[in-house]
Amino acid sequence: MKPFDPASALSARTSAIEEIAIIAMAQKARELKAQGADVVSLTIGEPDFDTPVAIRQAAVDAMNAGFTHYAPIAGYPELRAAIAERLNQDNAIPVEPTGVVLSNGAKQALTNTCFATLDEGDEVILIAPFWAAYEGIVKMAGGVPVIVSAGADTAFKPTIEQVAGAMTDRTKLIMLNSPSNPSGAVWNADELRALADLVQSHPRCLVLADEIYEDIWFEERPTSIAALPGMFERTITVNGFSKAYAMTGWRVGYSASCEPLAKAISKVQGTFTAGGNAFAQQGALAAITGPRDEVDAMRASYHRRRDLIVSLLADIPGIKVVSPPASFYVFPDISGLLGKAAGNTRLETDVEFCHWLLDEYHLATVPGSAFGGPGCIRLSFAASDDDITTAMSRLAKAAATLT
Ligand SMILES: Cc1ncc(COP(=O)(O)O)c(C=O)c1O
């Protein structure tokens, strides 16, 4: 008998999911660092701040007060009510507390929504460049990603005609990530209205609006599509505490929608994991009901660093940069540097470029291809001024050697 190969027992769904390139690049950077290399990494998609003290204290107090048991499936009523109040007041989304479902991070809220709405073969429009995890989540839920691409020339936003051209009878969801990871693009109110009209002309299409970066804006506060006339019933708004409050490790996120959708999302949440972490939700309650000065201070700090990195990038010949109006990412177009020779090798793709940059200049970045945006690279400026300055001088030096 042949020896058993465990890999032969994996599901087709799991096998179809590729390792996320962000993780691969961060891992390679860690390995080089462990070998003693002076690596600067701009790969990380999380705030470089610790969670504010008052939020941490609230979770410690909650744990000591007995919040160590299962939380309700859809989350604690006080937290659901506080989130609903904030969404009504600040975002003009008319959601009831019962429409809010807590989850272990926004990522799980996205997953819950896909499992609650997609049947096998349903199509999901992804606007490229998009957060790398979307494709895997959609495929795991049985959906079929349909990609609509936009480049630096249109500030990474497609025309409404492009989106319309990708829609079919099977389109069930449009994933709208405004502000966007990786480009920081924000859809303005007019663009959202055009998208809303398109969605409403379709019998069964919903919008999954991932607004996780909504508090990290530099020009004007982003608009929520769920606030537009006729869109509340058609939109699931996903958000969480990871980015605005520097709470990535806490794993608290949520979806907000009308009640029939919320009930289905809650059913998925209960099926996969029961309720989200009990004491982390109490920390989140302190975050959303507490003073916002630390969130504002973090935003101001990202704003300053956005200006720094964009000005340094703009000075590098061969790189085109769109200043991101939100998020802590910038997505420069490096296609002007591709096709050139680095010593004996020719760098044809953004993936080859990023590996070369890491190997030769010890600068870790993420290839745009990982986000469906070939020809670009993603840089996170949730990094120190020193790291940003060193990274950009290495990038400039590297670019200057290409012939
Ligand atoms: C666009 C986007 N959505 C969702 C998430 C996940 O957030 P959470 O940590 O709350 O799961 C991320 C994290 O990087 C993200 O970039």
PDB file of C-alpha atoms in Angstrom, residues 105-355:
ATOM      1  CA  GLY A 105     -12.529  41.464  13.871  1.00  0.00           C
ATOM      2  CA  ALA A 106     -13.886  43.113  10.735  1.00  0.00           C
ATOM      3  CA  LYS A 107     -12.418  40.229   8.782  1.00  0.00           C
ATOM      4  CA  GLN A 108     -14.882  37.861  10.377  1.00  0.00           C
ATOM      5  CA  ALA A 109     -17.722  40.328   9.764  1.00  0.00           C
ATOM      6  CA  LEU A 110     -16.801  40.245   6.046  1.00  0.00           C
ATOM      7  CA  THR A 111     -16.675  36.461   6.133  1.00  0.00           C
ATOM      8  CA  ASN A 112     -20.005  36.217   7.974  1.00  0.00           C
ATOM      9  CA  THR A 113     -21.603  38.489   5.381  1.00  0.00           C
ATOM     10  CA  CYS A 114     -20.276  36.471   2.443  1.00  0.00           C
ATOM     11  CA  PHE A 115     -21.516  33.214   3.963  1.00  0.00           C
ATOM     12  CA  ALA A 116     -24.883  34.817   4.779  1.00  0.00           C
ATOM     13  CA  THR A 117     -25.494  36.148   1.269  1.00  0.00           C
ATOM     14  CA  LEU A 118     -23.640  34.058  -1.322  1.00  0.00           C
ATOM     15  CA  ASP A 119     -24.836  30.900  -2.999  1.00  0.00           C
ATOM     16  CA  GLU A 120     -22.462  28.710  -4.988  1.00  0.00           C
ATOM     17  CA  GLY A 121     -21.515  30.551  -8.189  1.00  0.00           C
ATOM     18  CA  ASP A 122     -22.790  33.986  -7.151  1.00  0.00           C
ATOM     19  CA  GLU A 123     -20.585  36.729  -8.523  1.00  0.00           C
ATOM     20  CA  VAL A 124     -18.871  39.317  -6.352  1.00  0.00           C
ATOM     21  CA  ILE A 125     -17.376  42.467  -7.829  1.00  0.00           C
ATOM     22  CA  LEU A 126     -13.958  43.313  -6.431  1.00  0.00           C
ATOM     23  CA  ILE A 127     -12.548  46.700  -7.282  1.00  0.00           C
ATOM     24  CA  ALA A 128      -8.830  46.292  -7.898  1.00  0.00           C
ATOM     25  CA  PRO A 129      -6.550  47.102  -6.254  1.00  0.00           C
ATOM     26  CA  PHE A 130      -8.333  45.414  -3.331  1.00  0.00           C
ATOM     27  CA  TRP A 131      -7.368  44.037   0.078  1.00  0.00           C
ATOM     28  CA  ALA A 132      -5.791  40.657  -0.618  1.00  0.00           C
ATOM     29  CA  ALA A 133      -8.043  38.745   1.791  1.00  0.00           C
ATOM     30  CA  TYR A 134     -11.249  39.509  -0.155  1.00  0.00           C
ATOM     31  CA  GLU A 135     -10.574  36.994  -2.890  1.00  0.00           C
ATOM     32  CA  GLY A 136     -10.051  34.120  -0.451  1.00  0.00           C
ATOM     33  CA  ILE A 137     -13.089  34.984   1.642  1.00  0.00           C
ATOM     34  CA  VAL A 138     -15.338  35.176  -1.425  1.00  0.00           C
ATOM     35  CA  LYS A 139     -14.040  31.888  -2.840  1.00  0.00           C
ATOM     36  CA  MET A 140     -14.345  30.081   0.503  1.00  0.00           C
ATOM     37  CA  ALA A 141     -17.979  31.170   0.651  1.00  0.00           C
ATOM     38  CA  GLY A 142     -18.594  29.718  -2.830  1.00  0.00           C
ATOM     39  CA  GLY A 143     -18.610  33.056  -4.633  1.00  0.00           C
ATOM     40  CA  VAL A 144     -16.872  33.925  -7.886  1.00  0.00           C
ATOM     41  CA  PRO A 145     -14.719  37.078  -7.831  1.00  0.00           C
ATOM     42  CA  VAL A 146     -15.209  39.402 -10.821  1.00  0.00           C
ATOM     43  CA  ILE A 147     -12.447  41.967 -10.932  1.00  0.00           C
ATOM     44  CA  VAL A 148     -12.842  45.558 -12.088  1.00  0.00           C
ATOM     45  CA  SER A 149      -9.492  47.354 -12.234  1.00  0.00           C
ATOM     46  CA  ALA A 150      -8.450  50.956 -11.856  1.00  0.00           C
ATOM     47  CA  GLY A 151      -4.970  52.448 -11.870  1.00  0.00           C
ATOM     48  CA  ALA A 152      -3.100  55.488 -10.601  1.00  0.00           C
ATOM     49  CA  ASP A 153      -4.376  57.589 -13.556  1.00  0.00           C
ATOM     50  CA  THR A 154      -7.934  57.505 -12.106  1.00  0.00           C
ATOM     51  CA  ALA A 155      -6.803  57.616  -8.451  1.00  0.00           C
ATOM     52  CA  PHE A 156      -7.569  53.868  -8.248  1.00  0.00           C
ATOM     53  CA  LYS A 157     -11.322  54.293  -8.822  1.00  0.00           C
ATOM     54  CA  PRO A 158     -13.036  52.704 -11.851  1.00  0.00           C
ATOM     55  CA  THR A 159     -15.694  54.504 -13.868  1.00  0.00           C
ATOM     56  CA  ILE A 160     -19.286  53.596 -13.160  1.00  0.00           C
ATOM     57  CA  GLU A 161     -19.484  52.231 -16.733  1.00  0.00           C
ATOM     58  CA  GLN A 162     -16.706  49.790 -15.911  1.00  0.00           C
ATOM     59  CA  VAL A 163     -18.596  48.542 -12.848  1.00  0.00           C
ATOM     60  CA  ALA A 164     -21.861  48.346 -14.829  1.00  0.00           C
ATOM     61  CA  GLY A 165     -20.084  46.368 -17.556  1.00  0.00           C
ATOM     62  CA  ALA A 166     -18.984  43.744 -15.035  1.00  0.00           C
ATOM     63  CA  MET A 167     -22.469  43.158 -13.592  1.00  0.00           C
ATOM     64  CA  THR A 168     -24.572  40.164 -14.620  1.00  0.00           C
ATOM     65  CA  ASP A 169     -27.716  38.414 -13.381  1.00  0.00           C
ATOM     66  CA  ARG A 170     -25.481  36.528 -10.978  1.00  0.00           C
ATOM     67  CA  THR A 171     -23.938  39.596  -9.328  1.00  0.00           C
ATOM     68  CA  LYS A 172     -24.798  39.404  -5.630  1.00  0.00           C
ATOM     69  CA  LEU A 173     -22.274  41.688  -3.936  1.00  0.00           C
ATOM     70  CA  ILE A 174     -20.071  44.658  -4.730  1.00  0.00           C
ATOM     71  CA  MET A 175     -17.191  44.933  -2.277  1.00  0.00           C
ATOM     72  CA  LEU A 176     -16.617  48.630  -1.692  1.00  0.00           C
ATOM     73  CA  ASN A 177     -13.593  49.485   0.425  1.00  0.00           C
ATOM     74  CA  SER A 178     -13.556  53.249   0.865  1.00  0.00           C
ATOM     75  CA  PRO A 179     -11.055  54.328   2.179  1.00  0.00           C
ATOM     76  CA  SER A 180      -9.142  51.584   0.432  1.00  0.00           C
ATOM     77  CA  ASN A 181      -6.368  49.259   1.422  1.00  0.00           C
ATOM     78  CA  PRO A 182      -3.960  49.341  -0.479  1.00  0.00           C
ATOM     79  CA  SER A 183      -4.471  52.662  -2.307  1.00  0.00           C
ATOM     80  CA  GLY A 184      -6.113  54.910   0.306  1.00  0.00           C
ATOM     81  CA  ALA A 185      -8.681  55.880  -2.382  1.00  0.00           C
ATOM     82  CA  VAL A 186     -11.922  57.407  -1.116  1.00  0.00           C
ATOM     83  CA  TRP A 187     -15.163  57.470  -3.115  1.00  0.00           C
ATOM     84  CA  ASN A 188     -16.757  60.922  -2.855  1.00  0.00           C
ATOM     85  CA  ALA A 189     -20.503  61.488  -2.430  1.00  0.00           C
ATOM     86  CA  ASP A 190     -21.146  61.896  -6.192  1.00  0.00           C
ATOM     87  CA  GLU A 191     -19.275  58.704  -7.020  1.00  0.00           C
ATOM     88  CA  LEU A 192     -21.190  56.844  -4.306  1.00  0.00           C
ATOM     89  CA  ARG A 193     -24.502  58.181  -5.624  1.00  0.00           C
ATOM     90  CA  ALA A 194     -23.680  56.893  -9.108  1.00  0.00           C
ATOM     91  CA  LEU A 195     -22.811  53.485  -7.654  1.00  0.00           C
ATOM     92  CA  ALA A 196     -25.991  53.516  -5.555  1.00  0.00           C
ATOM     93  CA  ASP A 197     -28.112  54.197  -8.675  1.00  0.00           C
ATOM     94  CA  LEU A 198     -26.443  51.313 -10.468  1.00  0.00           C
ATOM     95  CA  VAL A 199     -26.982  48.919  -7.553  1.00  0.00           C
ATOM     96  CA  GLN A 200     -30.626  49.915  -7.242  1.00  0.00           C
ATOM     97  CA  SER A 201     -31.243  49.217 -10.906  1.00  0.00           C
ATOM     98  CA  HIS A 202     -30.305  45.608 -10.240  1.00  0.00           C
ATOM     99  CA  PRO A 203     -32.825  43.170  -8.717  1.00  0.00           C
ATOM    100  CA  ARG A 204     -30.579  41.354  -6.245  1.00  0.00           C
ATOM    101  CA  CYS A 205     -27.311  43.214  -5.758  1.00  0.00           C
ATOM    102  CA  LEU A 206     -26.017  44.266  -2.338  1.00  0.00           C
ATOM    103  CA  VAL A 207     -23.028  46.392  -1.329  1.00  0.00           C
ATOM    104  CA  LEU A 208     -20.569  45.131   1.234  1.00  0.00           C
ATOM    105  CA  ALA A 209     -19.052  48.413   2.429  1.00  0.00           C
ATOM    106  CA  ASP A 210     -15.806  47.852   4.321  1.00  0.00           C
ATOM    107  CA  GLU A 211     -15.197  51.125   6.173  1.00  0.00           C
ATOM    108  CA  ILE A 212     -12.426  49.950   8.522  1.00  0.00           C
ATOM    109  CA  TYR A 213     -10.212  52.959   7.621  1.00  0.00           C
ATOM    110  CA  GLU A 214     -12.980  55.580   7.938  1.00  0.00           C
ATOM    111  CA  ASP A 215     -11.347  57.387  10.889  1.00  0.00           C
ATOM    112  CA  ILE A 216      -7.948  57.730   9.205  1.00  0.00           C
ATOM    113  CA  TRP A 217      -8.746  60.524   6.721  1.00  0.00           C
ATOM    114  CA  PHE A 218      -6.747  63.620   5.831  1.00  0.00           C
ATOM    115  CA  GLU A 219      -8.924  65.794   3.598  1.00  0.00           C
ATOM    116  CA  GLU A 220     -12.569  65.209   4.452  1.00  0.00           C
ATOM    117  CA  ARG A 221     -14.455  62.611   6.443  1.00  0.00           C
ATOM    118  CA  PRO A 222     -15.551  59.768   4.091  1.00  0.00           C
ATOM    119  CA  THR A 223     -19.246  59.287   3.283  1.00  0.00           C
ATOM    120  CA  SER A 224     -21.020  55.990   3.978  1.00  0.00           C
ATOM    121  CA  ILE A 225     -22.947  54.514   1.043  1.00  0.00           C
ATOM    122  CA  ALA A 226     -25.547  53.055   3.445  1.00  0.00           C
ATOM    123  CA  ALA A 227     -26.610  56.637   4.259  1.00  0.00           C
ATOM    124  CA  LEU A 228     -27.753  57.337   0.679  1.00  0.00           C
ATOM    125  CA  PRO A 229     -31.472  57.130  -0.165  1.00  0.00           C
ATOM    126  CA  GLY A 230     -32.606  53.554  -0.783  1.00  0.00           C
ATOM    127  CA  MET A 231     -29.239  52.058   0.153  1.00  0.00           C
ATOM    128  CA  PHE A 232     -29.679  51.030   3.798  1.00  0.00           C
ATOM    129  CA  GLU A 233     -31.588  47.850   2.872  1.00  0.00           C
ATOM    130  CA  ARG A 234     -28.986  47.026   0.224  1.00  0.00           C
ATOM    131  CA  THR A 235     -25.831  47.621   2.236  1.00  0.00           C
ATOM    132  CA  ILE A 236     -23.933  45.738   4.885  1.00  0.00           C
ATOM    133  CA  THR A 237     -21.488  48.170   6.485  1.00  0.00           C
ATOM    134  CA  VAL A 238     -18.471  46.517   8.066  1.00  0.00           C
ATOM    135  CA  ASN A 239     -16.181  48.255  10.498  1.00  0.00           C
ATOM    136  CA  GLY A 240     -14.168  47.519  13.618  1.00  0.00           C
ATOM    137  CA  PHE A 241     -11.785  48.753  16.256  1.00  0.00           C
ATOM    138  CA  SER A 242      -8.453  47.526  14.845  1.00  0.00           C
ATOM    139  CA  LYS A 243      -7.278  50.546  12.901  1.00  0.00           C
ATOM    140  CA  ALA A 244      -8.864  53.666  14.449  1.00  0.00           C
ATOM    141  CA  TYR A 245      -8.205  52.635  18.065  1.00  0.00           C
ATOM    142  CA  ALA A 246      -4.999  50.618  17.474  1.00  0.00           C
ATOM    143  CA  MET A 247      -6.721  47.414  18.617  1.00  0.00           C
ATOM    144  CA  THR A 248      -5.676  44.889  15.949  1.00  0.00           C
ATOM    145  CA  GLY A 249      -4.924  42.109  18.425  1.00  0.00           C
ATOM    146  CA  TRP A 250      -8.232  42.464  20.254  1.00  0.00           C
ATOM    147  CA  ARG A 251     -10.269  41.110  17.373  1.00  0.00           C
ATOM    148  CA  VAL A 252     -13.414  43.211  17.617  1.00  0.00           C
ATOM    149  CA  GLY A 253     -15.329  44.134  14.474  1.00  0.00           C
ATOM    150  CA  TYR A 254     -18.951  44.346  13.405  1.00  0.00           C
ATOM    151  CA  SER A 255     -21.455  44.498  10.610  1.00  0.00           C
ATOM    152  CA  ALA A 256     -24.363  46.939  10.535  1.00  0.00           C
ATOM    153  CA  SER A 257     -27.369  46.301   8.321  1.00  0.00           C
ATOM    154  CA  CYS A 258     -31.143  45.980   8.220  1.00  0.00           C
ATOM    155  CA  GLU A 259     -32.583  43.288  10.442  1.00  0.00           C
ATOM    156  CA  PRO A 260     -33.173  40.409   7.985  1.00  0.00           C
ATOM    157  CA  LEU A 261     -29.522  40.567   6.920  1.00  0.00           C
ATOM    158  CA  ALA A 262     -28.323  40.978  10.524  1.00  0.00           C
ATOM    159  CA  LYS A 263     -30.259  37.868  11.570  1.00  0.00           C
ATOM    160  CA  ALA A 264     -28.583  35.795   8.859  1.00  0.00           C
ATOM    161  CA  ILE A 265     -25.149  37.223   9.711  1.00  0.00           C
ATOM    162  CA  SER A 266     -25.708  36.422  13.382  1.00  0.00           C
ATOM    163  CA  LYS A 267     -26.645  32.850  12.418  1.00  0.00           C
ATOM    164  CA  VAL A 268     -23.283  32.476  10.638  1.00  0.00           C
ATOM    165  CA  GLN A 269     -21.443  34.062  13.578  1.00  0.00           C
ATOM    166  CA  GLY A 270     -23.083  31.589  15.972  1.00  0.00           C
ATOM    167  CA  THR A 271     -22.384  28.647  13.690  1.00  0.00           C
ATOM    168  CA  PHE A 272     -18.656  29.295  13.351  1.00  0.00           C
ATOM    169  CA  THR A 273     -17.490  30.748  16.675  1.00  0.00           C
ATOM    170  CA  ALA A 274     -20.285  31.701  19.128  1.00  0.00           C
ATOM    171  CA  GLY A 275     -20.100  35.344  20.312  1.00  0.00           C
ATOM    172  CA  GLY A 276     -16.947  37.458  20.028  1.00  0.00           C
ATOM    173  CA  ASN A 277     -14.429  37.839  22.874  1.00  0.00           C
ATOM    174  CA  ALA A 278     -16.291  39.011  26.017  1.00  0.00           C
ATOM    175  CA  PHE A 279     -13.774  41.329  27.728  1.00  0.00           C
ATOM    176  CA  ALA A 280     -12.449  42.686  24.411  1.00  0.00           C
ATOM    177  CA  GLN A 281     -16.015  43.860  23.681  1.00  0.00           C
ATOM    178  CA  GLN A 282     -16.008  45.729  26.998  1.00  0.00           C
ATOM    179  CA  GLY A 283     -12.765  47.434  25.930  1.00  0.00           C
ATOM    180  CA  ALA A 284     -14.440  48.306  22.637  1.00  0.00           C
ATOM    181  CA  LEU A 285     -17.388  49.818  24.554  1.00  0.00           C
ATOM    182  CA  ALA A 286     -14.936  52.089  26.411  1.00  0.00           C
ATOM    183  CA  ALA A 287     -13.325  52.981  23.070  1.00  0.00           C
ATOM    184  CA  ILE A 288     -16.521  53.976  21.283  1.00  0.00           C
ATOM    185  CA  THR A 289     -18.091  55.832  24.219  1.00  0.00           C
ATOM    186  CA  GLY A 290     -14.853  57.482  25.457  1.00  0.00           C
ATOM    187  CA  PRO A 291     -13.054  60.692  24.434  1.00  0.00           C
ATOM    188  CA  ARG A 292     -11.748  60.767  20.874  1.00  0.00           C
ATOM    189  CA  ASP A 293      -8.621  62.824  21.428  1.00  0.00           C
ATOM    190  CA  GLU A 294      -6.245  59.845  21.026  1.00  0.00           C
ATOM    191  CA  VAL A 295      -7.946  58.757  17.783  1.00  0.00           C
ATOM    192  CA  ASP A 296      -7.585  62.335  16.526  1.00  0.00           C
ATOM    193  CA  ALA A 297      -3.923  62.478  17.615  1.00  0.00           C
ATOM    194  CA  MET A 298      -3.187  59.210  15.772  1.00  0.00           C
ATOM    195  CA  ARG A 299      -4.890  60.579  12.662  1.00  0.00           C
ATOM    196  CA  ALA A 300      -2.784  63.765  12.851  1.00  0.00           C
ATOM    197  CA  SER A 301       0.345  61.648  13.137  1.00  0.00           C
ATOM    198  CA  TYR A 302      -0.569  59.552  10.055  1.00  0.00           C
ATOM    199  CA  HIS A 303      -1.357  62.778   8.190  1.00  0.00           C
ATOM    200  CA  ARG A 304       2.111  64.159   8.890  1.00  0.00           C
ATOM    201  CA  ARG A 305       3.743  60.885   7.830  1.00  0.00           C
ATOM    202  CA  ARG A 306       1.581  60.710   4.688  1.00  0.00           C
ATOM    203  CA  ASP A 307       2.942  64.112   3.680  1.00  0.00           C
ATOM    204  CA  LEU A 308       6.507  63.008   4.431  1.00  0.00           C
ATOM    205  CA  ILE A 309       6.415  59.767   2.421  1.00  0.00           C
ATOM    206  CA  VAL A 310       4.541  61.310  -0.528  1.00  0.00           C
ATOM    207  CA  SER A 311       7.032  64.184  -0.816  1.00  0.00           C
ATOM    208  CA  LEU A 312       9.971  61.761  -0.740  1.00  0.00           C
ATOM    209  CA  LEU A 313       8.352  59.437  -3.316  1.00  0.00           C
ATOM    210  CA  ALA A 314       7.563  62.340  -5.632  1.00  0.00           C
ATOM    211  CA  ASP A 315      11.303  63.060  -5.898  1.00  0.00           C
ATOM    212  CA  ILE A 316      12.169  59.599  -7.249  1.00  0.00           C
ATOM    213  CA  PRO A 317      12.381  59.480 -11.071  1.00  0.00           C
ATOM    214  CA  GLY A 318      10.358  56.610 -12.568  1.00  0.00           C
ATOM    215  CA  ILE A 319       7.783  56.542  -9.740  1.00  0.00           C
ATOM    216  CA  LYS A 320       4.271  58.005 -10.017  1.00  0.00           C
ATOM    217  CA  VAL A 321       2.544  58.682  -6.726  1.00  0.00           C
ATOM    218  CA  VAL A 322      -1.074  59.562  -5.944  1.00  0.00           C
ATOM    219  CA  SER A 323      -1.301  61.140  -2.490  1.00  0.00           C
ATOM    220  CA  PRO A 324      -3.716  58.918  -0.526  1.00  0.00           C
ATOM    221  CA  PRO A 325      -6.585  60.962   0.992  1.00  0.00           C
ATOM    222  CA  ALA A 326      -7.010  58.367   3.783  1.00  0.00           C
ATOM    223  CA  SER A 327      -5.601  55.154   5.365  1.00  0.00           C
ATOM    224  CA  PHE A 328      -1.927  54.585   6.244  1.00  0.00           C
ATOM    225  CA  TYR A 329      -0.921  53.154   2.872  1.00  0.00           C
ATOM    226  CA  VAL A 330       0.463  54.641  -0.307  1.00  0.00           C
ATOM    227  CA  PHE A 331       0.452  52.698  -3.581  1.00  0.00           C
ATOM    228  CA  PRO A 332       3.080  54.178  -5.916  1.00  0.00           C
ATOM    229  CA  ASP A 333       3.150  53.126  -9.556  1.00  0.00           C
ATOM    230  CA  ILE A 334       6.643  51.780 -10.259  1.00  0.00           C
ATOM    231  CA  SER A 335       5.926  50.561 -13.795  1.00  0.00           C
ATOM    232  CA  GLY A 336       8.411  53.180 -15.083  1.00  0.00           C
ATOM    233  CA  LEU A 337      11.157  51.182 -13.368  1.00  0.00           C
ATOM    234  CA  LEU A 338      10.141  47.781 -14.760  1.00  0.00           C
ATOM    235  CA  GLY A 339      11.766  46.158 -17.770  1.00  0.00           C
ATOM    236  CA  LYS A 340      15.118  47.598 -16.657  1.00  0.00           C
ATOM    237  CA  ALA A 341      18.281  45.742 -15.708  1.00  0.00           C
ATOM    238  CA  ALA A 342      19.558  45.352 -12.170  1.00  0.00           C
ATOM    239  CA  GLY A 343      23.052  43.993 -12.766  1.00  0.00           C
ATOM    240  CA  ASN A 344      22.617  40.764 -14.704  1.00  0.00           C
ATOM    241  CA  THR A 345      18.885  40.414 -14.135  1.00  0.00           C
ATOM    242  CA  ARG A 346      16.009  42.251 -15.716  1.00  0.00           C
ATOM    243  CA  LEU A 347      13.150  43.224 -13.384  1.00  0.00           C
ATOM    244  CA  GLU A 348       9.979  42.539 -15.361  1.00  0.00           C
ATOM    245  CA  THR A 349       7.314  42.554 -12.639  1.00  0.00           C
ATOM    246  CA  ASP A 350       6.454  44.260  -9.351  1.00  0.00           C
ATOM    247  CA  VAL A 351       7.004  40.911  -7.606  1.00  0.00           C
ATOM    248  CA  GLU A 352      10.563  40.653  -8.949  1.00  0.00           C
ATOM    249  CA  PHE A 353      11.103  44.315  -8.061  1.00  0.00           C
ATOM    250  CA  CYS A 354      10.003  43.796  -4.416  1.00  0.00           C
ATOM    251  CA  HIS A 355      12.179  40.699  -3.971  1.00  0.00           C
TER     252      HIS A 355
END
